[in-house]
Tab-separated table of C-alpha atoms in Angstrom:
chain	number	residue	atom	x	y	z
A	139	MET	CA	-43.059	-23.743	37.754
A	140	PRO	CA	-44.215	-20.261	36.822
A	141	ALA	CA	-45.454	-18.590	33.697
A	142	ILE	CA	-44.555	-14.977	34.198
A	143	ALA	CA	-45.962	-12.050	32.157
A	144	ILE	CA	-43.926	-8.936	31.682
A	145	ILE	CA	-46.047	-5.976	30.552
A	146	GLY	CA	-45.603	-2.211	30.192
A	147	ALA	CA	-47.501	-0.074	32.761
A	148	GLN	CA	-47.527	3.162	30.769
A	149	TRP	CA	-47.521	3.918	27.009
A	150	GLY	CA	-44.550	1.742	26.136
A	151	ASP	CA	-40.752	2.323	26.083
A	152	GLU	CA	-40.563	1.596	29.805
A	153	GLY	CA	-37.602	-0.764	29.492
A	154	LYS	CA	-39.361	-4.166	29.100
A	155	GLY	CA	-36.429	-5.442	27.106
A	156	LYS	CA	-34.043	-4.887	29.942
A	157	ALA	CA	-36.356	-6.531	32.396
A	158	THR	CA	-36.830	-9.537	30.169
A	159	ASP	CA	-33.107	-9.772	29.628
A	160	LEU	CA	-32.489	-9.498	33.333
A	161	LEU	CA	-34.508	-12.650	33.836
A	162	GLY	CA	-33.128	-14.365	30.791
A	163	GLY	CA	-30.682	-16.579	32.730
A	164	GLN	CA	-33.434	-17.742	35.097
A	165	VAL	CA	-36.053	-18.732	32.532
A	166	ASP	CA	-36.264	-21.394	29.863
A	167	TYR	CA	-38.623	-19.759	27.334
A	168	VAL	CA	-39.221	-16.139	26.373
A	169	VAL	CA	-42.425	-15.516	24.378
A	170	LYS	CA	-43.443	-12.428	22.385
A	171	PHE	CA	-47.232	-12.610	22.525
A	172	ASN	CA	-48.517	-9.493	20.787
A	173	GLY	CA	-47.683	-6.657	18.366
A	174	GLY	CA	-45.139	-6.706	15.577
A	175	ASN	CA	-42.210	-4.595	14.512
A	176	ASN	CA	-43.967	-1.371	15.547
A	177	ALA	CA	-42.166	-1.397	18.871
A	178	GLY	CA	-38.563	-1.787	19.906
A	179	HIS	CA	-36.609	-3.107	22.831
A	180	THR	CA	-33.116	-1.895	23.519
A	181	VAL	CA	-30.883	-4.157	25.519
A	182	VAL	CA	-27.346	-3.261	26.627
A	183	ILE	CA	-24.948	-6.149	27.542
A	184	GLY	CA	-21.507	-4.988	28.547
A	185	GLU	CA	-20.318	-2.761	25.717
A	186	GLU	CA	-22.807	-4.217	23.285
A	187	LYS	CA	-26.158	-2.578	22.423
A	188	TYR	CA	-28.918	-4.504	20.699
A	189	ALA	CA	-32.087	-3.031	19.245
A	190	LEU	CA	-34.818	-5.616	18.824
A	191	HIS	CA	-38.065	-4.973	17.058
A	192	LEU	CA	-39.755	-8.296	16.291
A	193	LEU	CA	-37.640	-10.892	18.007
A	194	PRO	CA	-38.176	-11.701	21.708
A	195	SER	CA	-35.509	-10.298	24.013
A	196	GLY	CA	-34.684	-13.895	25.088
A	197	ILE	CA	-32.904	-14.286	21.720
A	198	LEU	CA	-29.868	-12.787	23.446
A	199	SER	CA	-29.669	-15.469	26.140
A	200	PRO	CA	-28.060	-18.705	24.824
A	201	GLU	CA	-29.905	-21.022	27.286
A	202	VAL	CA	-33.323	-19.580	26.377
A	203	THR	CA	-35.798	-20.766	23.682
A	204	PRO	CA	-37.292	-17.597	22.122
A	205	VAL	CA	-40.864	-17.921	20.817
A	206	ILE	CA	-43.003	-15.690	18.655
A	207	GLY	CA	-46.555	-16.497	19.646
A	208	ASN	CA	-49.817	-16.658	17.760
A	209	GLY	CA	-50.833	-13.149	18.837
A	210	VAL	CA	-47.989	-11.511	16.928
A	211	VAL	CA	-48.131	-10.195	13.344
A	212	ILE	CA	-44.900	-10.884	11.494
A	213	ASP	CA	-43.149	-8.900	8.826
A	214	LEU	CA	-40.987	-11.634	7.369
A	215	THR	CA	-38.566	-9.175	5.761
A	216	VAL	CA	-37.911	-7.570	9.145
A	217	LEU	CA	-37.687	-10.926	10.834
A	218	PHE	CA	-34.847	-12.177	8.694
A	219	GLU	CA	-33.069	-8.808	8.652
A	220	GLU	CA	-33.026	-9.005	12.463
A	221	ILE	CA	-31.855	-12.587	12.479
A	222	ASP	CA	-29.089	-11.861	9.945
A	223	ALA	CA	-27.923	-8.786	11.940
A	224	LEU	CA	-27.652	-10.859	15.129
A	225	GLU	CA	-25.936	-13.724	13.460
A	226	ALA	CA	-23.464	-11.304	11.877
A	227	ARG	CA	-22.501	-10.321	15.456
A	228	GLY	CA	-21.919	-13.898	16.436
A	229	LEU	CA	-25.262	-14.810	18.054
A	230	ASP	CA	-26.960	-18.138	17.463
A	231	THR	CA	-30.647	-17.678	16.587
A	232	SER	CA	-31.416	-21.307	15.665
A	233	ALA	CA	-33.556	-21.946	18.744
A	234	LEU	CA	-36.232	-19.446	17.616
A	235	ARG	CA	-39.754	-20.966	17.320
A	236	ILE	CA	-42.733	-19.320	15.578
A	237	SER	CA	-46.401	-20.098	15.954
A	238	ALA	CA	-48.031	-21.578	12.810
A	239	ASN	CA	-51.093	-19.429	13.661
A	240	ALA	CA	-49.264	-16.097	13.790
A	241	HIS	CA	-50.430	-13.689	11.038
A	242	VAL	CA	-48.101	-12.343	8.336
A	243	ILE	CA	-47.889	-8.695	7.249
A	244	ALA	CA	-48.375	-8.494	3.478
A	245	ASP	CA	-46.985	-5.583	1.424
A	246	TYR	CA	-50.496	-4.297	0.637
A	247	ASN	CA	-51.160	-3.780	4.375
A	248	ARG	CA	-47.995	-1.740	4.747
A	249	GLN	CA	-49.199	0.474	1.959
A	250	LEU	CA	-52.674	0.788	3.368
A	251	ASP	CA	-51.302	1.722	6.784
A	252	LYS	CA	-49.366	4.662	5.360
A	253	VAL	CA	-52.017	6.058	3.037
A	254	THR	CA	-54.779	5.709	5.621
A	255	GLU	CA	-52.803	7.644	8.212
A	256	ARG	CA	-52.104	10.460	5.746
A	257	PHE	CA	-55.768	10.509	4.717
A	258	LEU	CA	-56.850	11.052	8.387
A	259	GLY	CA	-54.934	14.323	8.478
A	260	SER	CA	-55.446	16.084	11.822
A	261	ARG	CA	-57.309	12.998	13.116
A	262	LYS	CA	-54.245	10.772	12.640
A	263	ILE	CA	-53.501	8.141	15.302
A	264	GLY	CA	-49.722	8.177	15.117
A	265	THR	CA	-49.208	4.731	13.595
A	266	THR	CA	-45.698	3.700	12.599
A	267	GLY	CA	-46.934	2.786	9.101
A	268	ARG	CA	-45.640	-0.761	9.242
A	269	GLY	CA	-48.907	-2.513	8.420
A	270	ILE	CA	-49.625	-3.664	11.941
A	271	GLY	CA	-53.185	-2.340	12.268
A	272	PRO	CA	-54.418	-3.384	8.818
A	273	THR	CA	-52.979	-6.956	9.410
A	274	TYR	CA	-54.876	-7.233	12.717
A	275	ALA	CA	-57.967	-5.878	10.992
A	276	ASP	CA	-57.620	-8.708	8.386
A	277	LYS	CA	-57.294	-11.202	11.223
A	278	ILE	CA	-60.522	-10.019	12.794
A	279	ASN	CA	-62.195	-9.862	9.353
A	280	ARG	CA	-61.072	-13.461	8.747
A	281	ILE	CA	-59.147	-12.619	5.605
A	282	GLY	CA	-55.704	-12.727	7.147
A	283	ILE	CA	-52.682	-14.732	6.071
A	284	ARG	CA	-51.048	-16.979	8.632
A	285	VAL	CA	-47.546	-18.430	8.729
A	286	GLN	CA	-48.885	-21.908	8.037
A	287	ASP	CA	-50.432	-20.668	4.760
A	288	LEU	CA	-46.930	-20.242	3.306
A	289	PHE	CA	-46.658	-24.005	3.068
A	290	ASP	CA	-49.738	-24.496	0.825
A	291	GLU	CA	-49.503	-22.357	-2.312
A	292	LYS	CA	-53.123	-23.040	-3.335
A	293	ILE	CA	-54.547	-21.844	-0.030
A	294	LEU	CA	-52.137	-18.906	0.027
A	295	ARG	CA	-53.186	-17.770	-3.428
A	296	GLU	CA	-56.911	-18.088	-2.555
A	297	LYS	CA	-56.430	-15.966	0.547
A	298	VAL	CA	-54.406	-13.278	-1.219
A	299	GLU	CA	-57.015	-13.124	-4.058
A	300	GLY	CA	-59.758	-12.659	-1.494
A	301	ALA	CA	-57.841	-9.931	0.346
A	302	LEU	CA	-56.935	-8.047	-2.836
A	303	ASP	CA	-60.516	-8.017	-4.065
A	304	LEU	CA	-61.130	-5.408	-1.418
A	305	LYS	CA	-57.694	-3.897	-0.880
A	306	ASN	CA	-57.161	-2.948	-4.522
A	307	GLN	CA	-60.520	-1.223	-4.582
A	308	LEU	CA	-59.498	0.894	-1.652
A	309	LEU	CA	-56.048	1.650	-2.951
A	310	THR	CA	-57.040	2.562	-6.487
A	311	LYS	CA	-60.478	4.181	-6.089
A	312	VAL	CA	-60.232	5.796	-2.683
A	313	TYR	CA	-56.567	6.572	-2.189
A	314	ASN	CA	-55.543	6.854	-5.874
A	315	ARG	CA	-52.671	4.438	-5.475
A	316	ARG	CA	-51.537	1.565	-7.598
A	317	GLY	CA	-52.978	-1.837	-6.717
A	318	PHE	CA	-51.157	-5.105	-6.123
A	319	THR	CA	-51.116	-8.227	-8.241
A	320	VAL	CA	-51.807	-11.603	-6.731
A	321	ASP	CA	-48.790	-13.153	-8.362
A	322	ALA	CA	-46.399	-10.570	-6.911
A	323	VAL	CA	-47.711	-10.847	-3.363
A	324	VAL	CA	-47.762	-14.693	-3.478
A	325	GLU	CA	-44.272	-14.808	-4.946
A	326	GLU	CA	-42.868	-12.537	-2.195
A	327	LEU	CA	-44.484	-14.525	0.611
A	328	LEU	CA	-43.481	-17.893	-0.767
A	329	SER	CA	-39.869	-16.731	-0.988
A	330	TYR	CA	-39.650	-16.985	2.807
A	331	ALA	CA	-41.339	-20.430	3.170
A	332	ASP	CA	-38.252	-22.670	3.046
A	333	ARG	CA	-36.304	-20.499	5.532
A	334	VAL	CA	-39.087	-20.027	8.045
A	335	ALA	CA	-40.310	-23.681	7.924
A	336	PRO	CA	-37.812	-25.157	10.476
A	337	MET	CA	-38.850	-22.524	13.008
A	338	VAL	CA	-42.601	-23.141	12.805
A	339	CYS	CA	-44.518	-25.339	15.269
A	340	ASP	CA	-47.529	-25.494	17.589
A	341	THR	CA	-46.106	-23.047	20.135
A	342	GLY	CA	-49.069	-23.388	22.472
A	343	LEU	CA	-48.293	-27.111	22.843
A	344	LEU	CA	-44.550	-26.380	23.138
A	345	LEU	CA	-45.134	-23.992	26.043
A	346	SER	CA	-47.690	-26.233	27.773
A	347	GLN	CA	-45.241	-29.113	27.722
A	348	ALA	CA	-42.472	-26.902	29.047
A	349	LEU	CA	-44.623	-25.945	32.011
A	350	ASP	CA	-45.503	-29.572	32.557
A	351	ARG	CA	-41.755	-30.224	32.800
A	352	GLU	CA	-41.561	-27.505	35.470
A	353	GLU	CA	-39.690	-25.082	33.189
A	354	THR	CA	-40.207	-21.359	33.457
A	355	VAL	CA	-41.910	-19.396	30.705
A	356	LEU	CA	-41.598	-15.629	30.376
A	357	LEU	CA	-44.273	-13.802	28.370
A	358	GLU	CA	-43.075	-10.495	26.957
A	359	ALA	CA	-45.509	-7.776	25.839
A	360	GLY	CA	-45.042	-5.399	23.040
A	361	GLN	CA	-46.336	-1.876	23.644
A	362	ALA	CA	-48.054	-1.355	27.038
A	363	THR	CA	-51.247	-1.168	29.077
A	364	MET	CA	-52.232	2.399	27.984
A	365	LEU	CA	-51.862	1.233	24.382
A	366	ASP	CA	-54.030	-1.919	24.783
A	367	ILE	CA	-56.848	-2.072	22.240
A	368	ASP	CA	-59.455	-2.565	25.005
A	369	HIS	CA	-57.958	-0.927	28.068
A	370	GLY	CA	-55.767	1.848	26.605
A	371	THR	CA	-56.459	5.446	25.535
A	372	TYR	CA	-58.681	4.412	22.603
A	373	PRO	CA	-58.431	5.235	19.702
A	374	PHE	CA	-54.841	6.260	20.260
A	375	VAL	CA	-53.787	2.712	20.911
A	376	THR	CA	-52.171	-0.315	19.237
A	377	SER	CA	-54.213	-3.053	17.541
A	378	SER	CA	-53.476	-5.824	19.930
A	379	SER	CA	-53.890	-6.937	23.573
A	380	ALA	CA	-50.829	-5.714	25.444
A	381	THR	CA	-52.052	-6.624	28.924
A	382	ALA	CA	-51.662	-9.764	31.048
A	383	GLY	CA	-54.895	-11.084	29.509
A	384	GLY	CA	-53.284	-10.758	26.095
A	385	ALA	CA	-50.398	-12.843	27.291
A	386	CYS	CA	-52.776	-15.797	27.530
A	387	THR	CA	-54.606	-15.352	24.249
A	388	GLY	CA	-51.420	-14.444	22.385
A	389	SER	CA	-49.466	-17.486	23.548
A	390	GLY	CA	-51.957	-20.273	24.106
A	391	ILE	CA	-51.175	-20.471	27.794
A	392	PRO	CA	-54.330	-20.630	30.003
A	393	PRO	CA	-54.795	-18.000	32.779
A	394	THR	CA	-54.515	-20.673	35.434
A	395	ARG	CA	-50.850	-21.134	34.578
A	396	LEU	CA	-49.935	-17.497	34.902
A	397	THR	CA	-48.356	-17.154	38.379
A	398	ARG	CA	-46.761	-13.660	38.320
A	399	VAL	CA	-47.364	-10.396	36.475
A	400	VAL	CA	-44.364	-7.991	36.353
A	401	ALA	CA	-45.206	-4.475	35.233
A	402	ILE	CA	-42.417	-2.121	34.006
A	403	VAL	CA	-42.826	1.510	34.888
A	404	LYS	CA	-40.444	4.441	34.220
A	405	ALA	CA	-39.518	6.834	37.011
A	406	TYR	CA	-41.238	9.385	34.786
A	407	THR	CA	-43.659	8.921	31.847
A	408	THR	CA	-43.299	8.988	28.074
A	409	ARG	CA	-45.507	8.263	25.035
A	410	VAL	CA	-45.096	8.322	21.292
A	411	GLY	CA	-47.726	9.381	18.793
A	412	GLU	CA	-51.025	11.142	19.328
A	413	GLY	CA	-53.425	11.030	22.221
A	414	PRO	CA	-54.011	12.509	25.671
A	415	PHE	CA	-51.168	12.650	28.214
A	416	PRO	CA	-52.034	14.430	31.475
A	417	THR	CA	-48.497	14.959	32.849
A	418	GLU	CA	-46.921	15.906	29.507
A	419	LEU	CA	-44.280	18.684	29.757
A	420	HIS	CA	-43.833	21.298	27.067
A	421	ASP	CA	-41.015	23.159	28.769
A	422	GLU	CA	-37.404	22.750	29.674
A	423	SER	CA	-38.234	20.007	32.150
A	424	GLY	CA	-39.663	17.892	29.363
A	425	GLU	CA	-36.602	18.497	27.235
A	426	PHE	CA	-34.349	17.589	30.153
A	427	LEU	CA	-36.097	14.196	30.535
A	428	ARG	CA	-35.932	13.618	26.780
A	429	GLN	CA	-32.225	14.281	26.481
A	430	ALA	CA	-31.105	12.736	29.766
A	431	GLY	CA	-33.260	9.664	29.169
A	432	GLY	CA	-32.430	9.334	25.448
A	433	GLU	CA	-36.154	9.370	24.714
A	434	PHE	CA	-36.149	8.708	20.993
A	435	GLY	CA	-37.923	5.647	19.549
A	436	THR	CA	-35.958	2.468	19.053
A	437	THR	CA	-37.974	1.602	15.971
A	438	THR	CA	-38.858	5.032	14.535
A	439	GLY	CA	-36.314	7.429	15.977
A	440	ARG	CA	-39.205	9.810	16.858
A	441	PRO	CA	-38.686	12.029	19.933
A	442	ARG	CA	-40.952	10.804	22.751
A	443	ARG	CA	-43.336	13.066	24.649
A	444	CYS	CA	-42.190	13.286	28.248
A	445	GLY	CA	-43.856	14.001	31.595
A	446	TRP	CA	-43.685	13.281	35.298
A	447	TYR	CA	-44.516	9.956	36.979
A	448	ASP	CA	-48.234	9.295	36.895
A	449	ALA	CA	-49.482	7.203	39.825
A	450	VAL	CA	-53.029	7.132	38.488
A	451	ILE	CA	-51.836	5.215	35.437
A	452	ALA	CA	-49.687	2.998	37.597
A	453	ARG	CA	-52.629	2.059	39.816
A	454	TYR	CA	-54.812	1.449	36.758
A	455	ALA	CA	-52.152	-0.841	35.244
A	456	ALA	CA	-51.848	-2.702	38.569
A	457	ARG	CA	-55.602	-3.302	38.636
A	458	ILE	CA	-56.088	-4.196	34.929
A	459	ASN	CA	-53.140	-6.630	34.932
A	460	GLY	CA	-53.132	-8.001	38.443
A	461	VAL	CA	-49.634	-6.756	38.893
A	462	THR	CA	-47.520	-8.626	41.534
A	463	ASP	CA	-44.296	-6.719	41.003
A	464	PHE	CA	-43.221	-3.398	39.491
A	465	VAL	CA	-39.855	-2.786	37.937
A	466	LEU	CA	-39.007	0.899	38.178
A	467	THR	CA	-36.594	1.917	35.373
A	468	LYS	CA	-34.483	4.942	34.554
A	469	LEU	CA	-34.329	6.304	38.096
A	470	ASP	CA	-30.907	7.668	37.201
A	471	VAL	CA	-32.486	10.088	34.647
A	472	LEU	CA	-33.957	12.153	37.506
A	473	THR	CA	-30.528	12.828	38.948
A	474	GLY	CA	-29.752	16.536	39.121
A	475	LEU	CA	-33.306	17.773	39.625
A	476	GLU	CA	-33.814	19.929	42.716
A	477	GLN	CA	-37.351	18.724	43.156
A	478	ILE	CA	-39.353	15.996	41.414
A	479	PRO	CA	-43.090	16.292	40.840
A	480	VAL	CA	-45.265	13.192	41.039
A	481	CYS	CA	-48.844	13.054	39.722
A	482	VAL	CA	-51.029	11.601	42.478
A	483	ALA	CA	-54.445	12.300	41.037
A	484	TYR	CA	-56.205	14.356	38.261
A	485	ASP	CA	-58.303	17.438	38.263
A	486	VAL	CA	-61.138	17.342	35.754
A	487	ASP	CA	-63.178	20.599	35.723
A	488	GLY	CA	-62.571	21.024	39.465
A	489	VAL	CA	-63.350	17.406	40.422
A	490	ARG	CA	-60.548	15.245	41.860
A	491	HIS	CA	-60.068	11.832	40.277
A	492	ASP	CA	-57.861	9.354	42.123
A	493	GLU	CA	-58.596	6.660	39.576
A	494	MET	CA	-58.773	6.730	35.762
A	495	PRO	CA	-61.751	8.784	34.558
A	496	VAL	CA	-64.510	6.706	33.062
A	497	ASN	CA	-64.686	8.397	29.661
A	498	GLN	CA	-62.015	9.592	27.216
A	499	SER	CA	-63.242	13.177	27.233
A	500	ASP	CA	-62.551	13.557	30.927
A	501	PHE	CA	-59.123	11.924	30.587
A	502	HIS	CA	-58.354	14.265	27.697
A	503	HIS	CA	-59.139	17.294	29.897
A	504	ALA	CA	-57.420	15.961	33.003
A	505	THR	CA	-54.710	18.065	34.637
A	506	PRO	CA	-52.280	16.503	37.101
A	507	ILE	CA	-52.455	17.099	40.832
A	508	LEU	CA	-48.812	17.069	41.855
A	509	GLU	CA	-46.822	16.291	44.949
A	510	TYR	CA	-43.229	17.511	45.085
A	511	LEU	CA	-40.296	15.429	46.367
A	512	PRO	CA	-36.754	16.612	46.972
A	513	GLY	CA	-34.263	15.544	44.313
A	514	TRP	CA	-30.628	14.400	44.472
A	515	SER	CA	-27.456	15.262	42.647
A	516	GLU	CA	-25.322	12.179	43.348
A	517	ASP	CA	-24.518	9.728	40.500
A	518	ILE	CA	-26.540	6.565	41.207
A	519	SER	CA	-25.572	4.476	38.216
A	520	HIS	CA	-23.021	2.530	40.275
A	521	CYS	CA	-25.465	1.636	43.062
A	522	ARG	CA	-26.291	-2.067	43.383
A	523	SER	CA	-28.229	-2.107	46.612
A	524	PHE	CA	-31.100	0.038	47.916
A	525	ASP	CA	-28.967	1.304	50.831
A	526	GLU	CA	-26.396	2.731	48.386
A	527	LEU	CA	-28.949	5.112	46.890
A	528	PRO	CA	-28.993	8.723	48.249
A	529	ALA	CA	-31.664	9.256	50.881
A	530	ASN	CA	-33.784	11.335	48.616
A	531	ALA	CA	-33.696	8.702	45.875
A	532	GLN	CA	-34.792	6.089	48.433
A	533	ALA	CA	-37.587	8.313	49.504
A	534	TYR	CA	-38.728	8.827	45.947
A	535	VAL	CA	-38.886	5.057	45.325
A	536	LYS	CA	-40.763	4.392	48.608
A	537	TYR	CA	-43.236	7.174	47.856
A	538	VAL	CA	-44.138	6.022	44.353
A	539	GLU	CA	-44.360	2.452	45.614
A	540	SER	CA	-46.836	3.551	48.270
A	541	ILE	CA	-49.190	5.096	45.734
A	542	SER	CA	-48.803	2.715	42.760
A	543	GLY	CA	-50.702	-0.407	43.753
A	544	SER	CA	-47.956	-2.942	44.103
A	545	ARG	CA	-44.422	-3.356	45.362
A	546	MET	CA	-41.291	-2.122	43.599
A	547	SER	CA	-39.232	-5.265	43.228
A	548	VAL	CA	-36.414	-4.028	40.878
A	549	ILE	CA	-34.940	-0.612	40.275
A	550	GLY	CA	-33.040	0.374	37.151
A	551	VAL	CA	-30.214	2.894	37.661
A	552	GLY	CA	-28.674	2.819	34.157
A	553	PRO	CA	-28.997	1.304	30.690
A	554	SER	CA	-26.642	-1.671	31.164
A	555	ARG	CA	-27.702	-5.109	32.326
A	556	ALA	CA	-25.651	-4.713	35.491
A	557	ALA	CA	-27.102	-1.314	36.461
A	558	THR	CA	-29.933	-2.875	38.489
A	559	ILE	CA	-30.996	-3.069	42.148
A	560	VAL	CA	-33.020	-6.152	42.987
A	561	LEU	CA	-35.257	-5.874	46.068
A	562	HIS	CA	-37.368	-8.952	45.465
A	563	ASP	CA	-36.657	-11.865	43.131
A	564	LEU	CA	-39.007	-12.106	40.139
A	565	VAL	CA	-38.699	-15.889	39.656
């Protein structure tokens, strides 16, 4: 049975939560394999709207075991706030499992994230200030704190002491901020140990055994391809691997067990934070997309930058991830436009680029080469089959499919779970 990776094909906010939730009834495990609470998924079920930040979207499906993998960094305060909020609404979260190897966000890393970003000034990256980057840096520098460390106070104290030897020097002498005491940090982290303990296990073994039993595992990315630490628009990226390769390293599932890669792509493009964005709109068209699409961050509330569909990025994502299926979301947002531009290539100083430019400077200076398709005015939110879509909407989908590097298997025509057209099954 398959292990399926769901990844974002743009700069995030493509609707991965909805796609994961759409498959929730057909899979047995949903795994968050990277990132932390610096990204959000919004899922609408009937009249109920859920905003998830750290928990896997599968937490909303009663028959699914939700898993937080080893590639995630966990803010324990946020974790239990989310759990408490869902349980207050009548949902059972007791099936949640957490990797013992996942790293924990300590308070000093939240503080460092905020002061470092302010210190960068005009060179800021656009971080959410939630301690994600510094925690991943600690992981790479081998001074990080893992979930399993909460169950051995001696080891935890030694690790916190080692981390604060450096962190307090930075906070007090470079950033003129108050340092942290070892006792306060250890006390806070230990306060979560008893509650988190029943959830912790070897999740790599758990998932491997599930696949051996011919159960289906869904691997859910935070952020997206263009924010991947290796393959994104560096340095304006996240601190983890958000691609299909990251699905393996962040979950403990080997590449040979990954059978399908589903990439989520919006019918237009958005990004949050700093960094180049070739199709970005600074006019009324951009504001139309922002308002019609509700393009404000689930986690931060920040208005998203908006632009037209970028087929260069879609092709890049298809190649990097080995995409087998695209899910095209928010097609309904384009309703009412007389014509809809699509970016088919870039112009960089008079040279056409059909693929991603090799270096960041060229990408920064790229301007879109656009093709124009006729729009439609009919409400498509009620459509449940491709034939029900207006002819121009059908033509738009077929055109972007032809230039994006893989087939469009699902089309989203509204925010609710039901507002979906399935062309090809994903499981």
